[in-house]
XYZ file of C-alpha atoms in Angstrom:
720
model
C 81.326 -29.168 -14.487
C 78.681 -31.104 -12.533
C 77.600 -34.071 -14.646
C 74.493 -34.480 -12.463
C 73.115 -31.008 -13.227
C 69.698 -31.120 -14.821
C 66.360 -29.407 -14.258
C 63.341 -31.534 -15.162
C 60.459 -29.649 -16.686
C 57.170 -30.476 -18.348
C 57.025 -27.216 -20.241
C 57.393 -27.234 -24.007
C 60.875 -28.527 -24.900
C 62.846 -26.543 -27.487
C 63.054 -27.559 -31.113
C 66.779 -26.947 -30.837
C 70.134 -28.661 -30.540
C 71.878 -30.002 -27.449
C 74.915 -28.066 -26.188
C 78.196 -29.824 -25.484
C 80.669 -29.545 -22.622
C 84.025 -31.302 -22.628
C 86.061 -31.913 -19.468
C 89.451 -33.169 -20.720
C 90.790 -33.809 -17.218
C 87.935 -36.170 -16.399
C 87.467 -37.545 -19.914
C 83.788 -36.557 -19.786
C 81.763 -35.242 -22.723
C 78.206 -34.054 -22.048
C 75.406 -32.967 -24.361
C 72.740 -30.947 -22.569
C 69.193 -30.552 -23.883
C 66.549 -28.463 -22.146
C 68.562 -28.347 -18.937
C 69.190 -32.086 -18.829
C 72.419 -33.934 -19.567
C 70.822 -36.309 -22.031
C 74.146 -37.790 -23.233
C 77.262 -38.378 -21.148
C 80.312 -40.051 -22.664
C 83.004 -41.224 -20.269
C 86.398 -42.152 -21.725
C 89.715 -42.813 -19.963
C 91.286 -39.588 -18.688
C 93.788 -38.212 -21.150
C 91.993 -39.639 -24.194
C 92.177 -37.323 -27.193
C 88.510 -37.603 -28.061
C 87.255 -36.228 -31.322
C 83.659 -35.090 -31.255
C 81.233 -32.863 -33.081
C 80.268 -29.572 -31.485
C 76.618 -28.890 -30.687
C 75.724 -26.867 -33.763
C 78.017 -28.372 -36.405
C 77.092 -30.656 -39.247
C 73.761 -32.293 -40.049
C 71.299 -29.715 -38.798
C 67.814 -29.275 -40.194
C 65.042 -26.960 -39.079
C 62.372 -29.176 -40.634
C 62.509 -32.835 -39.642
C 64.960 -31.517 -37.061
C 68.063 -33.634 -36.583
C 71.342 -33.075 -34.773
C 74.116 -35.591 -35.343
C 77.129 -35.880 -33.060
C 80.060 -38.201 -33.568
C 82.775 -39.712 -31.401
C 86.187 -40.879 -32.577
C 89.667 -41.285 -31.099
C 93.109 -42.026 -32.518
C 93.851 -44.765 -30.006
C 91.025 -47.305 -29.533
C 89.335 -47.132 -26.152
C 86.146 -48.296 -24.476
C 83.642 -45.554 -23.775
C 80.732 -45.629 -21.371
C 77.722 -43.809 -22.839
C 74.903 -42.865 -20.460
C 71.589 -41.518 -21.718
C 69.284 -39.663 -19.319
C 65.616 -39.242 -20.219
C 62.303 -39.096 -18.392
C 61.195 -42.185 -16.486
C 58.835 -44.146 -18.702
C 61.019 -43.742 -21.788
C 61.001 -46.494 -24.407
C 63.856 -48.450 -25.933
C 62.898 -48.221 -29.625
C 64.497 -49.431 -32.806
C 64.741 -46.177 -34.839
C 63.178 -47.670 -37.959
C 60.431 -50.089 -38.890
C 61.024 -53.828 -39.153
C 62.305 -55.158 -42.448
C 61.298 -58.465 -43.998
C 62.693 -61.405 -42.006
C 62.848 -59.167 -38.906
C 60.455 -59.180 -35.973
C 58.234 -56.190 -35.296
C 59.158 -55.133 -31.770
C 56.953 -54.386 -28.793
C 58.329 -53.102 -25.523
C 57.419 -51.731 -22.098
C 58.672 -48.532 -20.450
C 62.141 -48.852 -18.984
C 63.003 -52.283 -20.459
C 66.227 -52.542 -22.506
C 66.490 -55.011 -25.387
C 69.493 -56.549 -27.095
C 70.617 -54.603 -30.155
C 67.792 -52.040 -30.014
C 69.669 -48.805 -30.672
C 67.272 -46.024 -29.766
C 65.709 -44.382 -26.718
C 62.531 -42.343 -26.967
C 61.512 -39.851 -24.293
C 57.728 -40.119 -24.141
C 57.425 -36.841 -22.201
C 59.543 -34.703 -24.565
C 59.004 -36.472 -27.908
C 62.799 -36.810 -28.183
C 64.446 -39.724 -30.008
C 68.144 -40.534 -29.599
C 69.659 -43.322 -31.690
C 73.236 -44.473 -32.275
C 75.242 -46.269 -34.969
C 78.728 -47.121 -36.151
C 80.273 -49.702 -33.797
C 79.172 -52.751 -31.819
C 77.855 -51.836 -28.384
C 76.183 -53.557 -25.422
C 73.847 -52.554 -22.596
C 75.245 -52.685 -19.072
C 71.846 -53.426 -17.500
C 68.501 -54.984 -18.401
C 66.426 -51.961 -17.395
C 66.738 -48.208 -17.143
C 67.542 -46.976 -13.643
C 65.204 -44.366 -12.213
C 66.019 -41.536 -9.818
C 64.095 -39.358 -7.400
C 63.782 -36.524 -9.930
C 61.583 -38.363 -12.411
C 64.381 -39.319 -14.803
C 66.014 -42.615 -15.698
C 69.365 -43.586 -17.181
C 70.521 -46.301 -19.554
C 74.192 -47.058 -20.114
C 76.039 -48.974 -22.796
C 79.685 -49.698 -23.600
C 81.154 -49.091 -27.032
C 84.668 -49.481 -28.453
C 85.736 -46.208 -30.081
C 88.242 -45.984 -32.927
C 89.177 -43.505 -35.651
C 86.027 -44.606 -37.452
C 83.118 -42.530 -36.205
C 80.517 -43.711 -33.744
C 77.600 -41.329 -34.028
C 74.384 -40.416 -32.263
C 71.332 -38.679 -33.699
C 69.160 -36.392 -31.575
C 65.696 -35.716 -32.976
C 63.584 -33.415 -30.791
C 59.855 -33.382 -31.508
C 60.336 -36.650 -33.369
C 56.734 -37.717 -33.927
C 55.549 -34.113 -34.231
C 58.239 -32.749 -36.543
C 59.911 -35.688 -38.277
C 56.926 -37.995 -38.717
C 54.450 -35.167 -39.204
C 52.038 -35.758 -36.290
C 52.056 -32.034 -35.622
C 49.488 -32.113 -32.805
C 51.600 -34.455 -30.663
C 52.346 -32.560 -27.443
C 52.999 -35.181 -24.749
C 54.094 -32.510 -22.279
C 50.497 -31.232 -22.474
C 48.503 -34.468 -22.752
C 49.314 -38.126 -23.265
C 46.756 -40.748 -24.277
C 45.412 -43.048 -21.600
C 47.637 -46.082 -21.041
C 44.654 -48.080 -19.744
C 44.148 -51.509 -21.240
C 40.648 -52.038 -22.599
C 39.002 -55.398 -23.227
C 35.327 -55.595 -24.015
C 32.436 -56.610 -26.225
C 30.805 -54.537 -28.982
C 27.273 -55.096 -30.288
C 27.870 -54.168 -33.949
C 29.079 -57.337 -35.683
C 26.998 -59.449 -33.301
C 23.619 -57.802 -33.898
C 24.077 -54.804 -36.209
C 21.076 -52.489 -35.595
C 18.987 -55.377 -34.242
C 19.992 -54.580 -30.671
C 17.685 -54.016 -27.693
C 17.824 -53.827 -23.917
C 17.056 -57.548 -23.524
C 20.076 -58.497 -25.633
C 22.276 -56.009 -23.796
C 21.199 -57.442 -20.445
C 21.679 -61.050 -21.580
C 25.123 -60.377 -23.038
C 26.185 -58.472 -19.909
C 25.168 -61.417 -17.730
C 26.995 -63.860 -20.022
C 30.174 -61.768 -20.011
C 30.027 -61.409 -16.232
C 29.815 -65.158 -15.753
C 32.262 -66.287 -18.421
C 34.821 -63.577 -19.214
C 34.849 -60.837 -16.594
C 36.900 -62.979 -14.164
C 39.560 -63.274 -16.872
C 39.883 -59.549 -17.553
C 37.055 -58.428 -19.845
C 35.965 -55.007 -18.570
C 33.741 -53.120 -21.049
C 30.436 -53.563 -22.886
C 29.950 -51.159 -25.776
C 26.527 -50.606 -27.353
C 26.877 -49.644 -31.001
C 24.554 -48.290 -33.691
C 20.881 -49.217 -33.231
C 19.868 -47.771 -29.872
C 19.085 -44.237 -31.141
C 15.799 -43.026 -32.626
C 16.192 -42.255 -36.328
C 16.653 -39.976 -38.193
C 19.216 -37.929 -36.274
C 17.907 -35.887 -34.643
C 14.499 -37.536 -34.729
C 12.883 -34.080 -34.734
C 14.614 -31.337 -36.681
C 14.212 -28.705 -33.973
C 16.254 -30.744 -31.480
C 19.910 -30.166 -30.783
C 22.138 -33.065 -31.754
C 22.687 -33.855 -28.079
C 18.919 -34.158 -27.605
C 18.707 -36.306 -30.722
C 21.319 -38.787 -29.499
C 19.680 -38.941 -26.075
C 16.377 -40.018 -27.650
C 16.497 -43.817 -27.782
C 14.318 -46.065 -29.912
C 11.423 -46.555 -27.493
C 10.493 -50.023 -28.728
C 14.005 -51.389 -28.229
C 15.117 -49.257 -25.280
C 12.015 -48.011 -23.438
C 14.152 -47.095 -20.419
C 16.530 -45.000 -22.498
C 20.192 -44.608 -21.659
C 19.558 -45.137 -17.955
C 18.495 -48.724 -18.662
C 21.560 -49.385 -20.816
C 23.996 -48.093 -18.208
C 22.184 -49.901 -15.399
C 22.170 -53.263 -17.221
C 25.907 -53.048 -17.858
C 26.885 -51.820 -14.410
C 24.759 -54.502 -12.774
C 27.170 -57.115 -14.122
C 30.268 -55.249 -12.973
C 31.195 -54.007 -16.451
C 32.066 -50.524 -17.701
C 29.368 -48.878 -19.863
C 30.559 -47.824 -23.330
C 28.645 -46.211 -26.173
C 28.903 -45.432 -29.890
C 27.968 -42.140 -31.558
C 28.895 -40.713 -34.938
C 29.558 -37.424 -36.703
C 26.555 -37.662 -39.026
C 23.402 -35.535 -39.299
C 20.683 -37.433 -41.186
C 17.477 -35.416 -40.706
C 16.959 -32.824 -43.513
C 14.761 -30.802 -41.142
C 17.780 -30.125 -38.945
C 19.217 -27.853 -41.645
C 15.903 -25.975 -41.749
C 15.771 -25.426 -37.991
C 19.535 -24.925 -37.517
C 20.800 -23.391 -40.780
C 23.763 -21.819 -38.964
C 24.999 -25.267 -37.839
C 25.501 -26.889 -41.259
C 27.578 -26.060 -44.330
C 25.774 -24.615 -47.354
C 26.775 -24.640 -50.999
C 24.705 -21.775 -52.296
C 21.048 -22.513 -51.582
C 21.662 -26.158 -50.757
C 22.788 -27.743 -47.487
C 25.889 -29.715 -48.428
C 25.992 -33.495 -48.120
C 29.084 -35.650 -48.495
C 29.688 -39.147 -49.807
C 29.333 -41.675 -46.949
C 28.024 -38.864 -44.741
C 24.918 -36.719 -44.797
C 24.739 -33.100 -43.631
C 27.954 -31.585 -42.349
C 28.596 -29.821 -39.068
C 29.931 -26.327 -39.714
C 32.415 -27.046 -36.893
C 32.570 -23.387 -35.879
C 32.667 -22.475 -32.151
C 28.928 -21.760 -31.878
C 27.926 -25.044 -33.534
C 30.339 -27.064 -31.453
C 29.244 -25.443 -28.197
C 25.546 -26.071 -28.941
C 25.535 -29.476 -30.642
C 28.798 -31.370 -30.047
C 30.297 -30.512 -26.675
C 26.936 -30.983 -24.867
C 26.500 -34.403 -26.507
C 29.724 -35.729 -25.026
C 29.018 -34.033 -21.711
C 25.644 -35.720 -21.361
C 27.110 -39.108 -22.299
C 29.548 -38.685 -19.413
C 26.734 -37.593 -17.111
C 24.685 -40.661 -18.090
C 27.527 -42.857 -16.837
C 29.442 -43.872 -19.956
C 33.187 -44.214 -19.342
C 34.107 -44.994 -22.948
C 32.834 -43.188 -26.047
C 33.466 -44.268 -29.632
C 33.023 -41.472 -32.170
C 32.466 -42.892 -35.643
C 32.294 -41.510 -39.205
C 34.990 -38.938 -38.485
C 36.956 -39.950 -41.581
C 33.850 -39.176 -43.603
C 33.398 -35.821 -41.891
C 36.954 -34.901 -42.893
C 37.667 -36.786 -46.128
C 34.200 -36.877 -47.689
C 32.841 -33.692 -46.175
C 35.285 -30.947 -45.232
C 37.712 -31.933 -48.005
C 34.825 -31.730 -50.451
C 34.335 -28.166 -49.237
C 37.965 -27.483 -50.167
C 37.383 -28.922 -53.633
C 34.350 -26.662 -54.042
C 36.319 -23.625 -52.918
C 34.281 -23.131 -49.733
C 37.303 -23.319 -47.417
C 41.055 -23.865 -47.437
C 42.904 -27.059 -46.548
C 44.119 -25.449 -43.334
C 40.567 -24.421 -42.466
C 39.233 -27.946 -43.078
C 41.903 -29.442 -40.830
C 41.318 -26.825 -38.122
C 37.541 -27.370 -38.173
C 37.950 -31.138 -37.890
C 40.418 -30.735 -35.026
C 37.977 -28.390 -33.305
C 35.237 -31.036 -33.625
C 37.443 -33.634 -31.909
C 38.493 -31.181 -29.204
C 34.857 -30.287 -28.485
C 34.205 -33.957 -27.772
C 37.100 -34.092 -25.337
C 35.993 -30.929 -23.557
C 32.516 -32.346 -23.158
C 33.540 -35.703 -21.756
C 36.470 -34.417 -19.672
C 39.728 -36.245 -19.087
C 38.392 -39.388 -17.423
C 36.342 -40.854 -20.274
C 38.111 -43.138 -22.745
C 37.854 -41.636 -26.251
C 38.043 -43.902 -29.326
C 38.342 -42.220 -32.737
C 36.942 -44.329 -35.571
C 38.361 -44.626 -38.056
C 41.661 -43.748 -39.725
C 44.843 -42.632 -37.969
C 44.424 -38.944 -38.752
C 46.929 -36.609 -37.165
C 44.168 -34.229 -36.042
C 43.033 -36.719 -33.363
C 46.480 -36.934 -31.744
C 46.492 -35.440 -28.261
C 42.696 -35.745 -28.054
C 41.821 -39.419 -28.580
C 43.013 -42.238 -26.339
C 42.625 -44.869 -29.058
C 42.266 -44.853 -32.819
C 40.877 -47.510 -35.139
C 43.440 -48.507 -37.743
C 41.435 -50.684 -40.135
C 38.136 -50.909 -41.923
C 35.210 -52.802 -40.398
C 36.377 -56.291 -39.501
C 34.435 -59.519 -40.047
C 34.899 -63.306 -39.729
C 36.302 -63.837 -43.251
C 39.983 -64.397 -43.934
C 40.074 -61.014 -45.667
C 38.795 -59.353 -42.495
C 41.171 -61.249 -40.205
C 44.149 -60.730 -42.547
C 43.415 -57.020 -42.638
C 43.540 -56.813 -38.835
C 46.847 -58.695 -38.704
C 48.491 -56.644 -41.413
C 47.202 -53.206 -40.417
C 48.320 -53.863 -36.837
C 51.809 -54.317 -38.227
C 51.740 -51.287 -40.519
C 50.629 -48.872 -37.807
C 52.535 -50.267 -34.838
C 54.936 -47.302 -34.643
C 52.072 -45.145 -33.285
C 50.891 -47.575 -30.619
C 50.618 -46.154 -27.073
C 52.773 -43.214 -28.155
C 50.141 -41.276 -30.098
C 47.190 -43.451 -29.046
C 46.310 -47.100 -28.471
C 45.802 -48.855 -31.790
C 42.408 -50.467 -32.361
C 42.287 -53.167 -35.073
C 38.468 -53.168 -34.737
C 36.348 -55.801 -33.061
C 37.400 -59.440 -33.358
C 34.840 -61.966 -34.567
C 35.692 -65.396 -33.161
C 32.953 -67.084 -35.209
C 35.635 -67.915 -37.719
C 38.184 -70.703 -37.991
C 39.658 -71.388 -34.519
C 43.222 -70.889 -35.773
C 42.325 -67.483 -37.219
C 40.673 -66.382 -33.968
C 43.686 -67.663 -32.027
C 46.084 -65.682 -34.221
C 44.342 -62.326 -34.121
C 43.538 -62.494 -30.403
C 47.117 -63.524 -29.589
C 48.391 -60.512 -31.490
C 45.918 -58.084 -29.927
C 46.699 -59.401 -26.444
C 50.495 -59.424 -26.701
C 50.745 -56.142 -28.609
C 48.496 -54.346 -26.129
C 45.993 -53.152 -28.712
C 42.369 -52.369 -27.917
C 40.701 -55.772 -27.422
C 37.038 -55.866 -28.452
C 34.894 -58.887 -29.294
C 31.719 -58.847 -31.385
C 29.724 -62.072 -31.693
C 26.436 -63.392 -30.416
C 26.550 -65.590 -27.330
C 25.931 -68.680 -29.463
C 29.340 -68.179 -31.135
C 31.145 -68.546 -27.816
C 31.520 -72.305 -27.813
C 33.783 -73.902 -25.175
C 36.629 -73.917 -27.714
C 36.232 -70.223 -28.545
C 35.810 -69.259 -24.885
C 39.059 -71.051 -24.109
C 40.897 -69.014 -26.775
C 39.423 -65.773 -25.448
C 40.244 -66.542 -21.818
C 43.852 -67.384 -22.623
C 44.295 -64.002 -24.296
C 42.571 -61.837 -21.658
C 43.506 -59.280 -20.549
C 45.673 -57.515 -23.164
C 49.093 -56.342 -21.997
C 50.285 -52.729 -21.750
C 52.853 -53.267 -24.492
C 54.041 -50.179 -26.396
C 55.551 -49.705 -29.827
C 59.120 -51.011 -29.802
C 60.132 -49.359 -33.060
C 59.728 -45.947 -34.632
C 59.891 -44.587 -38.147
C 57.479 -43.669 -40.907
C 54.570 -45.786 -42.064
C 55.704 -48.458 -44.547
C 54.207 -47.600 -47.920
C 55.967 -50.170 -50.076
C 53.231 -52.674 -49.179
C 49.557 -52.350 -50.097
C 47.020 -51.546 -47.403
C 44.996 -54.682 -46.743
C 41.337 -53.877 -47.034
C 38.443 -55.706 -48.654
C 38.677 -56.550 -52.284
C 37.023 -58.668 -54.978
C 39.176 -61.324 -56.573
C 38.331 -64.683 -58.109
C 34.641 -63.765 -57.826
C 34.644 -63.765 -54.020
C 32.738 -60.799 -52.565
C 34.722 -60.879 -49.328
C 33.730 -57.369 -48.297
C 30.094 -58.230 -47.629
C 29.057 -58.193 -43.969
C 25.719 -59.740 -44.757
C 27.075 -62.726 -46.695
C 30.607 -63.452 -45.433
C 32.530 -65.887 -47.578
C 33.284 -69.299 -46.150
C 36.950 -70.088 -46.582
C 36.703 -73.695 -45.440
C 37.344 -75.070 -48.921
C 39.572 -72.319 -50.294
C 43.189 -73.267 -50.951
C 46.029 -71.352 -49.309
C 47.249 -69.635 -52.480
C 43.767 -68.591 -53.524
C 42.931 -67.389 -50.024
C 46.027 -65.174 -50.095
C 44.906 -63.685 -53.370
C 41.458 -63.000 -51.940
C 43.069 -61.008 -49.130
C 45.159 -59.035 -51.619
C 48.687 -59.295 -52.902
C 50.963 -60.910 -50.310
C 54.277 -59.008 -50.144
C 57.461 -61.063 -49.914
C 55.378 -64.228 -49.915
C 58.470 -66.305 -50.670
C 60.372 -64.967 -47.646
C 60.629 -66.982 -44.447
C 59.043 -64.124 -42.519
C 57.440 -61.434 -44.675
C 56.368 -58.202 -43.025
C 53.505 -58.708 -40.531
C 54.275 -62.393 -39.873
C 56.913 -62.094 -37.101
C 56.685 -60.218 -33.789
C 58.797 -60.066 -30.627
C 57.468 -58.597 -27.374
C 59.531 -57.631 -24.343
C 57.846 -58.589 -21.071
C 59.150 -57.212 -17.798
C 57.917 -57.856 -14.296
C 59.755 -57.356 -10.966
C 62.542 -59.922 -10.990
C 61.327 -61.486 -14.260
C 62.210 -60.586 -17.859
C 61.565 -62.540 -21.021
C 60.450 -62.176 -24.628
C 57.514 -63.700 -26.441
C 57.838 -64.422 -30.146
C 54.615 -64.504 -32.135
C 54.687 -65.980 -35.632
C 51.487 -65.554 -37.625
C 50.708 -67.240 -40.928
C 49.603 -64.107 -42.743
C 50.910 -66.234 -45.586
C 51.807 -69.927 -45.165
C 55.194 -70.142 -43.438
C 57.633 -72.994 -43.912
C 60.161 -74.450 -41.519
C 63.189 -72.230 -41.127
C 66.099 -71.327 -38.910
C 65.564 -67.932 -37.290
C 68.602 -66.018 -35.946
C 67.840 -64.903 -32.401
C 69.067 -61.345 -32.983
C 66.053 -60.847 -35.264
C 63.926 -61.233 -32.126
C 66.128 -58.772 -30.145
C 67.680 -61.709 -28.286
C 71.420 -62.129 -27.673
C 72.659 -65.013 -29.870
C 75.526 -65.602 -27.433
C 73.181 -66.506 -24.589
C 71.205 -69.674 -23.933
C 67.423 -69.464 -23.648
C 64.685 -71.826 -22.543
C 61.871 -71.910 -25.108
C 58.241 -72.832 -24.482
C 55.459 -73.020 -27.094
C 52.205 -71.725 -25.556
C 49.481 -73.013 -27.894
C 51.195 -76.402 -28.229
C 51.934 -76.417 -24.453
C 55.331 -77.869 -25.219
C 58.824 -77.265 -23.864
C 61.163 -76.787 -26.829
C 64.402 -77.093 -24.862
C 67.475 -74.896 -24.846
C 68.075 -72.459 -27.709
C 71.258 -70.639 -28.639
C 72.220 -68.739 -31.786
C 69.074 -69.478 -33.755
C 65.651 -71.009 -33.326
C 64.159 -73.733 -35.498
C 60.674 -72.603 -36.508
C 57.986 -75.081 -37.448
C 55.761 -74.681 -40.491
C 52.518 -72.738 -40.156
C 49.470 -72.964 -42.376
C 47.472 -69.959 -43.490
C 46.136 -68.132 -40.430
C 47.906 -70.325 -37.873
C 50.157 -68.907 -35.159
C 52.944 -69.907 -32.807
C 53.694 -68.104 -29.514
C 57.029 -68.988 -27.882
C 58.472 -67.611 -24.630
C 62.257 -67.215 -24.387
C 63.724 -67.038 -20.875
C 67.451 -66.607 -20.364
C 68.629 -69.876 -18.804
C 68.924 -69.352 -15.032
C 71.186 -71.105 -12.536
C 68.276 -71.966 -10.229
C 64.663 -73.167 -10.471
C 62.390 -70.658 -12.216
C 58.955 -70.356 -13.794
C 59.189 -70.333 -17.598
C 55.544 -70.574 -18.725
C 51.926 -71.201 -17.828
C 48.755 -72.085 -19.688
C 46.798 -69.161 -18.191
C 47.833 -66.416 -20.615
C 49.567 -66.248 -23.985
C 52.269 -64.027 -22.430
C 53.408 -66.991 -20.261
C 52.769 -65.283 -17.807
C 52.582 -61.528 -17.324
C 49.024 -61.750 -15.982
C 48.700 -64.286 -13.183
C 52.203 -64.210 -11.667
C 52.269 -61.307 -9.232
C 55.617 -62.097 -7.664
C 58.471 -64.591 -8.131
C 61.678 -64.876 -6.109
C 64.327 -67.476 -5.323
C 66.233 -67.436 -2.033
C 67.538 -69.961 0.439
C 66.947 -72.834 -1.946
C 63.225 -72.032 -2.245
C 61.178 -70.677 -5.132
C 58.337 -68.400 -4.039
C 55.346 -67.636 -6.276
C 52.429 -65.313 -5.618
C 49.696 -65.950 -8.148
C 46.376 -64.446 -9.168
C 43.741 -66.737 -10.653
C 40.050 -67.426 -11.014
C 38.567 -69.143 -7.932
C 37.471 -72.651 -8.802
C 39.628 -72.821 -11.944
C 42.949 -74.622 -12.384
C 45.968 -73.533 -14.418
C 49.298 -75.156 -15.197
C 52.603 -73.514 -14.229
C 55.810 -74.917 -15.683
C 58.963 -74.834 -13.562
C 62.436 -75.418 -14.983
C 65.286 -76.471 -12.717
C 68.933 -77.455 -13.278
C 69.596 -81.123 -13.948
C 68.944 -83.385 -10.988
C 66.634 -80.942 -9.211
C 62.890 -81.581 -9.090
C 61.282 -78.947 -6.867
C 58.188 -80.003 -4.991
C 55.485 -77.921 -3.367
C 56.488 -77.396 0.251
C 53.581 -75.110 1.134
C 50.503 -73.726 -0.608
C 48.059 -71.033 0.514
C 44.608 -70.480 -1.044
C 45.090 -73.154 -3.692
C 45.374 -76.887 -4.317
C 48.512 -78.071 -6.125
C 49.148 -81.247 -8.104
C 52.790 -81.511 -9.308
C 53.833 -83.628 -12.289
C 57.322 -84.276 -13.626
C 57.272 -83.480 -17.329
C 60.707 -84.250 -18.724
C 62.958 -81.299 -17.908
C 60.045 -79.448 -16.312
C 57.915 -79.776 -13.228
C 54.331 -78.836 -14.005
C 52.149 -77.575 -11.167
C 48.405 -77.822 -11.659
C 47.131 -75.057 -9.386
C 43.438 -74.867 -8.498
C 42.581 -71.528 -6.902
C 40.287 -71.381 -3.895
C 40.688 -67.605 -3.660
C 41.754 -64.982 -6.193
C 45.319 -64.827 -4.833
C 47.454 -67.802 -3.873
C 51.002 -68.406 -2.640
C 53.405 -71.282 -3.263
C 56.764 -72.246 -1.791
C 58.761 -74.813 -3.777
C 61.863 -76.598 -2.553
């Protein structure tokens, strides 16, 4: 048998089991799935290996699962190699428990103790259990055929070591039935921008758009902000403004007083400042005359055009309606120059509209779902594949495979309730992130307490969520601009754990407690004088509030760059957190290794860490971001003050050879950033040569800090 035999394919993979082959002479057991040897187990030749055949045991046709086990009478060490498509993710095969960090990862990176691999091209999850095991490498190893391997060692005994294979994992096990990554995957683009809604509501005009675009260009574009999204308020109302119009014509008719130049002026003002034009539309029809002129396009209940709660008249969502009113709308938005489209009110179209039709007996559940899916697909057909598509809001399975991003929370605002909701919902939904779509916690309002803004922007940046601001220019004080700049751009982090949505915690949305109307946009509650316990109650019941790290408060992100690998821990005071000792394995770090720890927001070296980490106390809404680098034997960069990742953004290349540390950096011309270098005792590297920058070194205890002022966007340093 040839253990290298496999035939990569991007056709639909089978919802079926892997077949086994056993070569006793070579001590090689292989499980083949869809023409690929996805599992190879190498044991010493002559080992009497016990194993489960391909179709024995725990088989299910719904929530499909195949379990295979390995056991042997005489203990031996086995080498297990998993082969999946390049770009696969090392996932924990369940959600984080209390006291355990929620994991983020990047394709190909391998993390300590994380016992699952997910093939993003086939929707195949393989996980393993039963005995201690250890990775042989830090990353998966790619080949010329588009696949990559990961190998680990495990000690086999008579007690079973077992592996679970779950084809169509998100589609079949978790119920996201439209997930077909072999057909279409969501964009992996990182998006950082500004949205007009919470800044101006409907009081938006071309002068404000132009002024904000200029401000963003000068202050945030150099740091990674890319998009400007105009929200509700540009369109002439009602929709369509004249009942005989198509909906595409209605949306293309701007309010002439506020936008006399129409969409062309909006796109031009944004592009002029080097930003990407983005626009908001919704699924609502508000003009009663539309139903008169287009009776075939709306849903009728007897003699009356049906209206839903939180939505007005309902698209019929049949092929003719979609081809006349929906697909052309998205096509013309693309033609106007928008590269990002946010479609809003879709939850109301489905939940308050089409589901109401089911209740009234006008259609079946399957028909309602199919019509809603058809609506979303019409939008994608209209805009094509190169426009970023944000579905707002609710992570509904019908948008999977169509939308690039999906909003996961209600409208955010500057109150603690709004911020807490974004923090908690980001945690609840993280298993979908960059697998089904990029998660969007909604726009961040920094006109709140600085520590709250710091926490939510740190999380959005490190987790790789959609990063969108929404404040007036006056809110961007030097302090707030500094927080924003240090969290731009967001990373391309993916979900680092799988499993179903946790439902043993309440969803954090607005509520009324203790007389505080925290859900009001118009009159947001000031929390300046609210005590910690009362503020928690205002945000809703705090689960496990007596735990050291209740769910949503602890995160751990794998960061991988060529020649550089580290983890960033983010602790967030979703409830006040006390001092505690945190075992490193809860961060997916090896407790047997020594790490160098650096606190980003405190800009403080915390020394060497082994076994566990001593966490400091955090007040309500505060955060702590700490980088953990495995202690090297030579000088190395361990942190910077440029980006909360410390530093996955500005360090383009790092290498150490011939007694010299080489750094290639990307910065903002005219600005200076600090880079912290650790070296073994007695070594204090100095700057031997610098290109396109000015460098001021300072000895800072165990570190050498380089203050680097960039004269061009890219700079080079040689330290010796």
